[in-house]
Coordinates of C-alpha atoms and ligand atoms in Angstrom, one line a residue:
L1 CA 169.5 75.9 -59.3
E2 CA 170.9 79.2 -58.2
P3 CA 174.6 78.9 -57.2
G4 CA 174.7 79.9 -53.5
P5 CA 177.5 82.0 -52.1
K6 CA 180.6 79.9 -52.3
A7 CA 181.9 78.8 -48.9
V8 CA 185.4 80.1 -48.9
M9 CA 187.5 78.2 -46.4
I10 CA 190.3 80.3 -45.0
T11 CA 193.5 78.5 -44.1
L12 CA 196.0 79.9 -41.7
N13 CA 199.4 78.6 -40.6
G14 CA 199.8 77.3 -37.1
Y15 CA 202.5 79.7 -35.8
A16 CA 201.6 83.4 -35.4
C17 CA 205.0 84.3 -36.9
Q18 CA 203.8 82.6 -40.2
R19 CA 200.8 84.9 -40.3
R20 CA 200.1 88.5 -41.0
T21 CA 198.2 90.0 -38.1
P22 CA 197.1 93.6 -38.6
L23 CA 196.2 96.0 -35.9
Q24 CA 192.6 96.5 -37.0
H25 CA 190.7 93.3 -37.5
H26 CA 187.1 92.0 -37.9
N27 CA 186.5 90.0 -34.8
T28 CA 187.0 92.3 -31.8
V29 CA 183.8 91.1 -30.0
L30 CA 185.3 87.6 -29.9
T31 CA 188.9 88.6 -29.2
E32 CA 187.9 90.9 -26.3
A33 CA 185.9 88.1 -24.7
L34 CA 188.7 85.5 -25.1
L35 CA 191.3 88.0 -23.8
V36 CA 189.3 88.3 -20.6
L37 CA 189.7 84.6 -20.1
A38 CA 193.4 84.7 -21.1
E39 CA 194.0 87.4 -18.5
N40 CA 192.1 85.5 -15.9
A41 CA 194.2 82.4 -16.6
E42 CA 197.3 84.6 -16.1
F43 CA 195.9 85.8 -12.8
C44 CA 195.4 82.2 -11.8
E45 CA 199.0 81.5 -12.9
D46 CA 197.7 78.9 -15.4
E47 CA 200.2 79.7 -18.2
G48 CA 199.0 76.8 -20.4
R49 CA 195.5 78.2 -20.5
N50 CA 196.7 81.8 -20.8
I51 CA 198.7 81.0 -23.9
A52 CA 196.0 78.8 -25.4
F53 CA 193.5 81.6 -25.3
K54 CA 196.0 84.1 -26.6
R55 CA 196.8 81.8 -29.6
A56 CA 193.1 81.5 -30.3
V57 CA 192.8 85.3 -30.2
S58 CA 195.7 85.7 -32.6
V59 CA 194.1 83.4 -35.1
L60 CA 190.8 85.4 -35.0
K61 CA 192.8 88.6 -35.5
A62 CA 194.4 87.3 -38.6
L63 CA 191.1 86.4 -40.3
P64 CA 190.1 88.6 -43.3
Q65 CA 186.5 88.8 -42.3
A66 CA 184.1 88.5 -39.3
V67 CA 183.2 85.0 -38.0
R68 CA 179.5 84.5 -38.4
K69 CA 178.9 80.8 -37.8
M70 CA 180.9 78.0 -36.4
G71 CA 181.5 76.6 -39.8
D72 CA 183.6 79.6 -40.6
L73 CA 186.2 78.2 -38.1
Q74 CA 186.6 75.0 -39.9
G75 CA 190.3 74.1 -40.5
L76 CA 191.6 76.9 -38.5
P77 CA 194.5 76.2 -36.1
C78 CA 194.8 77.0 -32.3
L79 CA 191.0 77.0 -31.6
G80 CA 190.7 74.6 -28.8
E81 CA 187.4 73.2 -27.4
H82 CA 187.1 75.8 -24.7
S83 CA 187.7 78.7 -27.1
Q84 CA 185.2 77.3 -29.5
R85 CA 182.6 76.9 -26.8
V86 CA 183.0 80.6 -25.9
I87 CA 182.8 81.6 -29.5
K88 CA 179.7 79.5 -30.1
E89 CA 177.9 81.1 -27.2
I90 CA 178.8 84.6 -28.3
L91 CA 177.6 83.9 -31.9
E92 CA 174.3 82.5 -30.6
D93 CA 173.6 84.7 -27.6
G94 CA 175.7 87.8 -28.1
K95 CA 177.7 87.1 -25.0
S96 CA 179.4 84.4 -23.0
R97 CA 178.3 83.5 -19.5
E98 CA 181.8 82.5 -18.5
V99 CA 183.2 85.9 -19.6
E100 CA 180.5 87.8 -17.9
T101 CA 181.0 85.9 -14.6
T102 CA 184.7 86.5 -14.8
L103 CA 184.3 90.2 -15.4
Q104 CA 182.1 90.4 -12.4
S105 CA 184.2 88.3 -10.1
E106 CA 185.9 90.0 -7.2
Q107 CA 189.1 88.2 -7.8
Y108 CA 189.4 89.2 -11.4
Q109 CA 188.6 92.8 -10.7
A110 CA 191.0 93.0 -7.8
M111 CA 193.8 91.3 -9.7
K112 CA 193.2 93.6 -12.7
S113 CA 193.5 96.7 -10.6
L114 CA 196.4 95.5 -8.5
T115 CA 198.5 94.2 -11.4
G116 CA 197.8 97.6 -13.0
I117 CA 200.3 99.0 -10.4
F118 CA 203.7 99.3 -12.0
G119 CA 206.1 96.9 -10.3
V120 CA 203.3 94.6 -9.1
G121 CA 203.1 91.2 -10.8
V122 CA 200.6 88.4 -10.4
K123 CA 202.3 86.8 -7.4
T124 CA 202.3 90.0 -5.3
A125 CA 198.8 91.0 -6.4
D126 CA 197.5 87.5 -5.5
R127 CA 199.1 87.7 -2.0
W128 CA 197.5 91.1 -1.4
F129 CA 194.2 89.9 -2.7
R130 CA 194.3 87.0 -0.2
E131 CA 195.1 89.5 2.5
G132 CA 191.9 91.4 1.6
L133 CA 193.3 94.2 -0.5
Q134 CA 191.4 94.9 -3.7
Q135 CA 192.6 98.2 -5.1
P136 CA 195.5 100.6 -5.1
S137 CA 194.1 102.8 -2.4
D138 CA 193.8 99.7 -0.1
V139 CA 197.5 99.0 -0.7
A140 CA 198.4 102.6 0.1
R141 CA 196.5 102.5 3.4
S142 CA 197.6 99.0 4.4
G143 CA 201.2 100.0 5.1
Q144 CA 202.6 97.2 3.0
R145 CA 206.3 97.1 2.4
L146 CA 206.8 98.4 -1.1
N147 CA 209.9 98.5 -3.3
H148 CA 210.8 101.7 -5.1
A149 CA 209.1 100.6 -8.3
Q150 CA 205.8 99.8 -6.5
Q151 CA 205.9 103.1 -4.6
A152 CA 206.2 104.9 -7.9
G153 CA 203.5 102.7 -9.3
L154 CA 201.1 103.7 -6.6
Q155 CA 202.1 107.4 -6.7
Y156 CA 201.5 107.7 -10.5
Y157 CA 198.8 105.1 -10.8
N158 CA 196.4 107.2 -12.7
D159 CA 198.8 108.5 -15.2
L160 CA 200.4 105.1 -15.8
N161 CA 197.0 103.6 -16.5
T162 CA 196.2 106.4 -19.0
P163 CA 197.2 105.3 -22.5
V164 CA 200.3 107.0 -23.9
T165 CA 199.5 108.6 -27.2
K166 CA 201.7 108.6 -30.3
A167 CA 202.0 112.4 -30.0
E168 CA 203.4 111.9 -26.5
A169 CA 205.7 109.1 -27.7
D170 CA 207.0 111.5 -30.4
V171 CA 207.7 114.2 -27.8
I172 CA 209.6 111.7 -25.7
S173 CA 211.5 110.5 -28.8
R174 CA 212.8 114.0 -29.3
I175 CA 213.8 114.4 -25.7
V176 CA 215.7 111.0 -25.7
E177 CA 217.3 111.8 -29.1
G178 CA 218.6 115.1 -27.8
V179 CA 220.0 113.7 -24.6
V180 CA 221.6 110.7 -26.4
Q181 CA 223.2 113.0 -29.0
E182 CA 224.6 115.2 -26.2
V183 CA 226.2 112.2 -24.5
L184 CA 227.4 110.4 -27.6
P185 CA 227.2 112.1 -30.9
G186 CA 226.4 109.6 -33.7
A187 CA 224.5 107.3 -31.5
E188 CA 221.1 106.3 -32.8
I189 CA 217.7 105.7 -31.2
T190 CA 214.9 103.6 -32.6
L191 CA 211.3 103.6 -31.4
T192 CA 210.2 99.9 -30.9
G193 CA 207.4 98.1 -29.1
G194 CA 203.7 98.7 -30.0
F195 CA 204.3 102.1 -31.6
R196 CA 206.6 100.5 -34.2
R197 CA 203.8 98.1 -35.0
G198 CA 201.6 101.1 -35.8
K199 CA 199.6 101.4 -32.5
Q200 CA 198.2 104.8 -31.8
T201 CA 198.5 104.3 -28.1
G202 CA 200.6 102.2 -25.7
H203 CA 201.2 101.5 -22.1
D204 CA 204.8 102.8 -22.4
V205 CA 207.4 104.0 -24.9
D206 CA 210.2 101.6 -25.9
F207 CA 213.5 102.7 -27.4
L208 CA 216.6 100.9 -28.6
I209 CA 219.9 102.9 -28.4
S210 CA 222.9 101.9 -30.5
H211 CA 226.0 103.3 -32.2
P212 CA 227.2 102.3 -35.7
E213 CA 230.7 101.6 -34.3
E214 CA 230.6 98.4 -32.1
G215 CA 231.7 99.1 -28.5
R216 CA 231.0 102.8 -28.6
E217 CA 227.7 102.2 -26.9
E218 CA 229.4 100.8 -23.7
G219 CA 228.8 102.9 -20.7
L220 CA 226.3 105.1 -22.5
L221 CA 223.2 104.5 -20.5
P222 CA 224.3 105.7 -17.0
K223 CA 225.3 109.0 -18.7
V224 CA 222.0 109.3 -20.5
V225 CA 220.1 108.6 -17.3
S226 CA 222.1 111.1 -15.2
L227 CA 221.6 113.8 -17.8
L228 CA 217.9 113.1 -17.9
E229 CA 217.9 113.3 -14.1
T230 CA 219.8 116.6 -14.1
Q231 CA 217.1 118.0 -16.3
G232 CA 214.4 116.9 -14.0
L233 CA 212.9 114.6 -16.6
L234 CA 212.8 111.4 -14.5
L235 CA 210.3 110.5 -11.8
Y236 CA 211.8 106.9 -11.4
Q237 CA 214.5 104.8 -13.0
K238 CA 216.1 101.5 -12.5
T239 CA 219.1 100.7 -14.7
T240 CA 220.4 97.2 -15.2
R241 CA 223.8 96.4 -16.6
N242 CA 224.5 94.2 -19.6
S243 CA 225.0 90.6 -18.7
Y244 CA 225.1 88.9 -22.1
L245 CA 228.0 86.6 -23.0
E246 CA 228.4 84.4 -26.1
T247 CA 230.0 81.0 -25.7
K248 CA 231.1 78.4 -28.2
E249 CA 228.3 76.1 -27.1
G250 CA 225.7 78.7 -27.8
P251 CA 223.5 80.7 -25.4
A252 CA 224.4 80.0 -21.8
R253 CA 220.8 79.5 -20.8
P254 CA 217.7 78.6 -22.8
P255 CA 216.5 81.9 -24.2
S256 CA 213.9 83.4 -21.9
N257 CA 211.6 86.3 -22.2
M258 CA 214.0 88.5 -20.3
D259 CA 217.1 89.6 -22.2
R260 CA 220.4 90.8 -20.9
F261 CA 220.9 94.2 -22.4
E262 CA 221.9 97.2 -20.5
R263 CA 218.6 98.8 -19.9
C264 CA 216.6 101.3 -18.0
F265 CA 213.0 101.0 -16.9
S266 CA 211.9 104.5 -16.2
I267 CA 209.1 106.9 -15.6
F268 CA 209.4 110.2 -17.4
K269 CA 207.9 113.5 -16.2
L270 CA 206.3 114.8 -19.4
E271 CA 205.1 118.4 -19.6
R272 CA 201.6 118.6 -20.8
P273 CA 201.2 120.9 -23.8
R274 CA 199.5 124.2 -23.0
H275 CA 196.4 125.1 -25.0
S276 CA 198.2 127.6 -27.3
T277 CA 194.9 129.4 -28.2
S278 CA 194.4 130.9 -24.7
P279 CA 197.6 131.8 -23.0
E280 CA 195.8 133.8 -20.4
E281 CA 194.0 130.8 -18.9
P282 CA 195.2 129.4 -15.6
P283 CA 197.4 126.4 -15.9
Q284 CA 194.8 123.8 -14.8
A285 CA 192.7 124.6 -17.8
A286 CA 195.3 122.7 -19.8
C287 CA 194.3 119.4 -18.3
E288 CA 190.5 119.7 -18.1
E289 CA 190.0 116.7 -20.3
S290 CA 192.1 114.4 -18.2
P291 CA 189.9 111.5 -17.0
R292 CA 189.0 111.4 -13.3
G293 CA 188.7 107.8 -12.3
E294 CA 187.5 106.5 -9.0
D295 CA 191.1 106.0 -7.8
S296 CA 192.2 109.5 -8.7
A297 CA 192.6 110.2 -5.0
L298 CA 195.9 108.5 -5.1
E299 CA 197.5 110.9 -7.4
Q300 CA 195.8 113.8 -5.8
L301 CA 197.3 112.7 -2.5
A302 CA 200.6 113.7 -4.0
G303 CA 199.5 117.3 -4.6
E304 CA 197.6 119.6 -6.8
R305 CA 196.4 119.0 -10.3
Q306 CA 199.6 118.6 -12.3
D307 CA 200.8 120.2 -15.5
W308 CA 202.8 117.1 -16.3
K309 CA 202.1 113.4 -16.9
A310 CA 204.0 110.4 -15.7
V311 CA 204.9 108.1 -18.7
R312 CA 206.7 104.7 -18.6
V313 CA 209.7 104.6 -20.9
D314 CA 212.0 101.7 -21.6
L315 CA 215.5 102.4 -22.8
V316 CA 217.6 99.5 -24.1
V317 CA 221.2 99.7 -25.3
T318 CA 222.4 97.2 -27.9
P319 CA 225.8 96.7 -29.6
V320 CA 225.3 97.2 -33.3
S321 CA 226.1 93.5 -34.0
Q322 CA 223.0 92.5 -32.1
F323 CA 220.8 95.4 -33.3
A324 CA 218.7 93.4 -35.7
F325 CA 217.9 90.8 -33.0
A326 CA 217.1 93.4 -30.4
L327 CA 214.9 95.2 -32.9
L328 CA 213.0 92.1 -33.7
G329 CA 212.8 91.1 -30.1
W330 CA 211.6 94.5 -28.8
T331 CA 209.0 95.2 -31.6
G332 CA 206.7 92.5 -30.3
S333 CA 203.9 91.7 -30.0
Q334 CA 204.7 89.5 -27.1
L335 CA 202.9 86.6 -28.6
F336 CA 204.6 87.1 -32.0
E337 CA 208.0 87.0 -30.1
R338 CA 207.0 83.9 -28.3
E339 CA 205.9 82.2 -31.5
L340 CA 209.1 83.1 -33.3
R341 CA 211.1 81.4 -30.5
R342 CA 208.9 78.4 -30.6
W343 CA 209.2 78.2 -34.3
A344 CA 213.0 78.4 -34.1
G345 CA 213.3 75.7 -31.5
Q346 CA 210.6 73.3 -32.6
E347 CA 210.9 73.6 -36.4
K348 CA 214.5 74.7 -36.9
N349 CA 216.5 73.4 -33.9
M350 CA 217.7 76.9 -33.4
S351 CA 217.7 79.2 -30.4
L352 CA 216.4 82.8 -30.9
S353 CA 216.8 85.6 -28.4
S354 CA 216.9 89.4 -28.6
H355 CA 220.7 89.0 -28.8
A356 CA 221.4 86.3 -31.3
L357 CA 220.3 83.3 -33.3
F358 CA 222.1 80.0 -32.6
D359 CA 221.9 76.9 -34.9
N360 CA 222.0 74.0 -32.4
K361 CA 222.8 71.4 -35.1
R362 CA 225.7 73.2 -36.7
K363 CA 226.7 74.7 -33.4
Q364 CA 227.1 78.2 -34.7
Y365 CA 225.7 81.7 -34.5
L366 CA 223.8 83.0 -37.5
R367 CA 224.7 86.7 -38.0
A368 CA 222.2 89.2 -39.3
S369 CA 222.2 92.9 -39.8
S370 CA 218.5 93.3 -40.6
E371 CA 215.2 91.7 -39.5
E372 CA 214.7 90.4 -43.1
E373 CA 217.9 88.3 -42.7
I374 CA 216.7 86.8 -39.4
F375 CA 213.3 85.8 -41.0
A376 CA 215.4 84.3 -43.9
H377 CA 217.6 82.3 -41.5
L378 CA 214.5 81.0 -39.8
G379 CA 212.9 80.0 -43.2
L380 CA 210.0 82.4 -42.6
E381 CA 208.4 84.9 -45.0
Y382 CA 209.2 88.4 -43.8
I383 CA 206.4 90.0 -41.8
P384 CA 206.6 93.8 -41.4
P385 CA 206.1 95.3 -38.0
C386 CA 202.6 96.5 -38.6
E387 CA 201.5 92.9 -39.3
R388 CA 203.1 91.5 -36.1
N389 CA 200.1 92.4 -34.0
A390 CA 199.5 88.8 -33.0
Ligands
TTP401 P1 205.9 96.0 -24.1 O1 206.4 97.4 -24.0 O2 205.6 95.3 -22.8 O3 204.7 95.8 -25.0 P2 204.2 96.6 -26.3 O4 205.1 97.7 -26.7 O5 204.0 95.5 -27.4 O6 202.7 97.1 -25.9 P3 202.3 98.4 -25.2 O7 201.9 99.3 -26.3 O8 201.2 98.1 -24.3 O9 203.5 99.0 -24.5 O10 207.0 95.1 -24.7 C1 207.6 95.4 -26.0 C2 208.4 94.2 -26.5 O11 209.6 94.1 -25.8 C3 207.7 92.9 -26.3 O12 207.6 92.2 -27.6 C4 208.5 92.1 -25.4 C5 209.8 92.8 -25.5 N1 210.5 92.7 -24.2 C6 211.8 92.0 -24.1 O13 212.3 91.6 -25.2 N2 212.4 91.9 -23.0 C7 211.9 92.4 -21.8 O14 212.5 92.3 -20.8 C8 210.6 93.1 -21.9 C9 210.0 93.7 -20.7 C10 210.0 93.2 -23.1
MN402 MN1 202.2 94.8 -13.7
MN403 MN1 205.6 99.1 -25.2
MN404 MN1 208.1 98.2 -22.7

């Protein structure tokens, strides 16, 4: 008897922070389908379902090879009955009816394009949808009361929905570095978020700003923002003050997704590079390749074709004593972060945030000056940023 190919059963740990999840993986057909359902659950404010689908997706991303048959899923964590049903259908028919129906539904499409407006969350988008609005141009025409973020979100809708490239992130890094050095020599900036995980594009650019001497970072951000504004580099900004306090009893509130750092959510005005080969060409030749979506009218309302691009940038200031926690917290992915906090709470009786790690049993903060130390405190194997793409 010929020995057939050995069935190799893959085992994976239950928490995403115990697994290595690369950027490139072998199951994109399945993960893209399940992400549609995750997104739709989010639009329906069904957080349980949203997270269940996202956990299933992250398990598939961590697999060393493509799933070919249902047996390949044996023993894997986080694959619920619903996810398995969708996977089975795709393996058998090449597509899932539920996913197709969702993609075609008016509600999903409207929620997708309305939540794509910066400053618009699921609640607002849902209200608008129920009032009959389906896309950004409907919102613009409807005379809705919009806050400043939403106004900017509409005005720069196309740019903000065009992926930011690594090259653009690098240009912005140099701008931020220059301004920060001018305001406080010796301060340091660190690129975080998706770009630190090795992504080649992102929806924004995330930076941490710190200074090796504790306390020197105080009051830095307003000065950085005002210098950026003076130089005409900001289209929008909202700065929030630091509101973090340590107490003997540990973190004042259960750690939530939102941290309390001094921060600035902004929109940069980024010059588009000119094509250096033909300096004689008129300026608009420089952006010939820019995509012209159906909704481009919105941006064109604002004026002529632009030689700049609006780019979302997050600036976060951290005291150096919290830097490692901030770095870990702002590197993502969002699911990886969520799973780290869940691991800390459920398995270690600790509270992890982007500011600190608190041991609830011993009633003390666990200090760390590197991400490696935090993983060690948590009893986890260190996972480098490029393998945190859960
Ligand atoms: P994002 O910038 O939203 O996501 P990303 O950089 O992973 O992906 P993209 O390329 O699309 O930009 O968030 C980055 C990390 O920052 C994410 O892990 C969550 C964290 N974060 C906080 O810790 N606090 C916050 O208030 C926000 C908004 C994000
Ligand atoms: Mn949004
Ligand atoms: Mn980001
Ligand atoms: Mn961000």
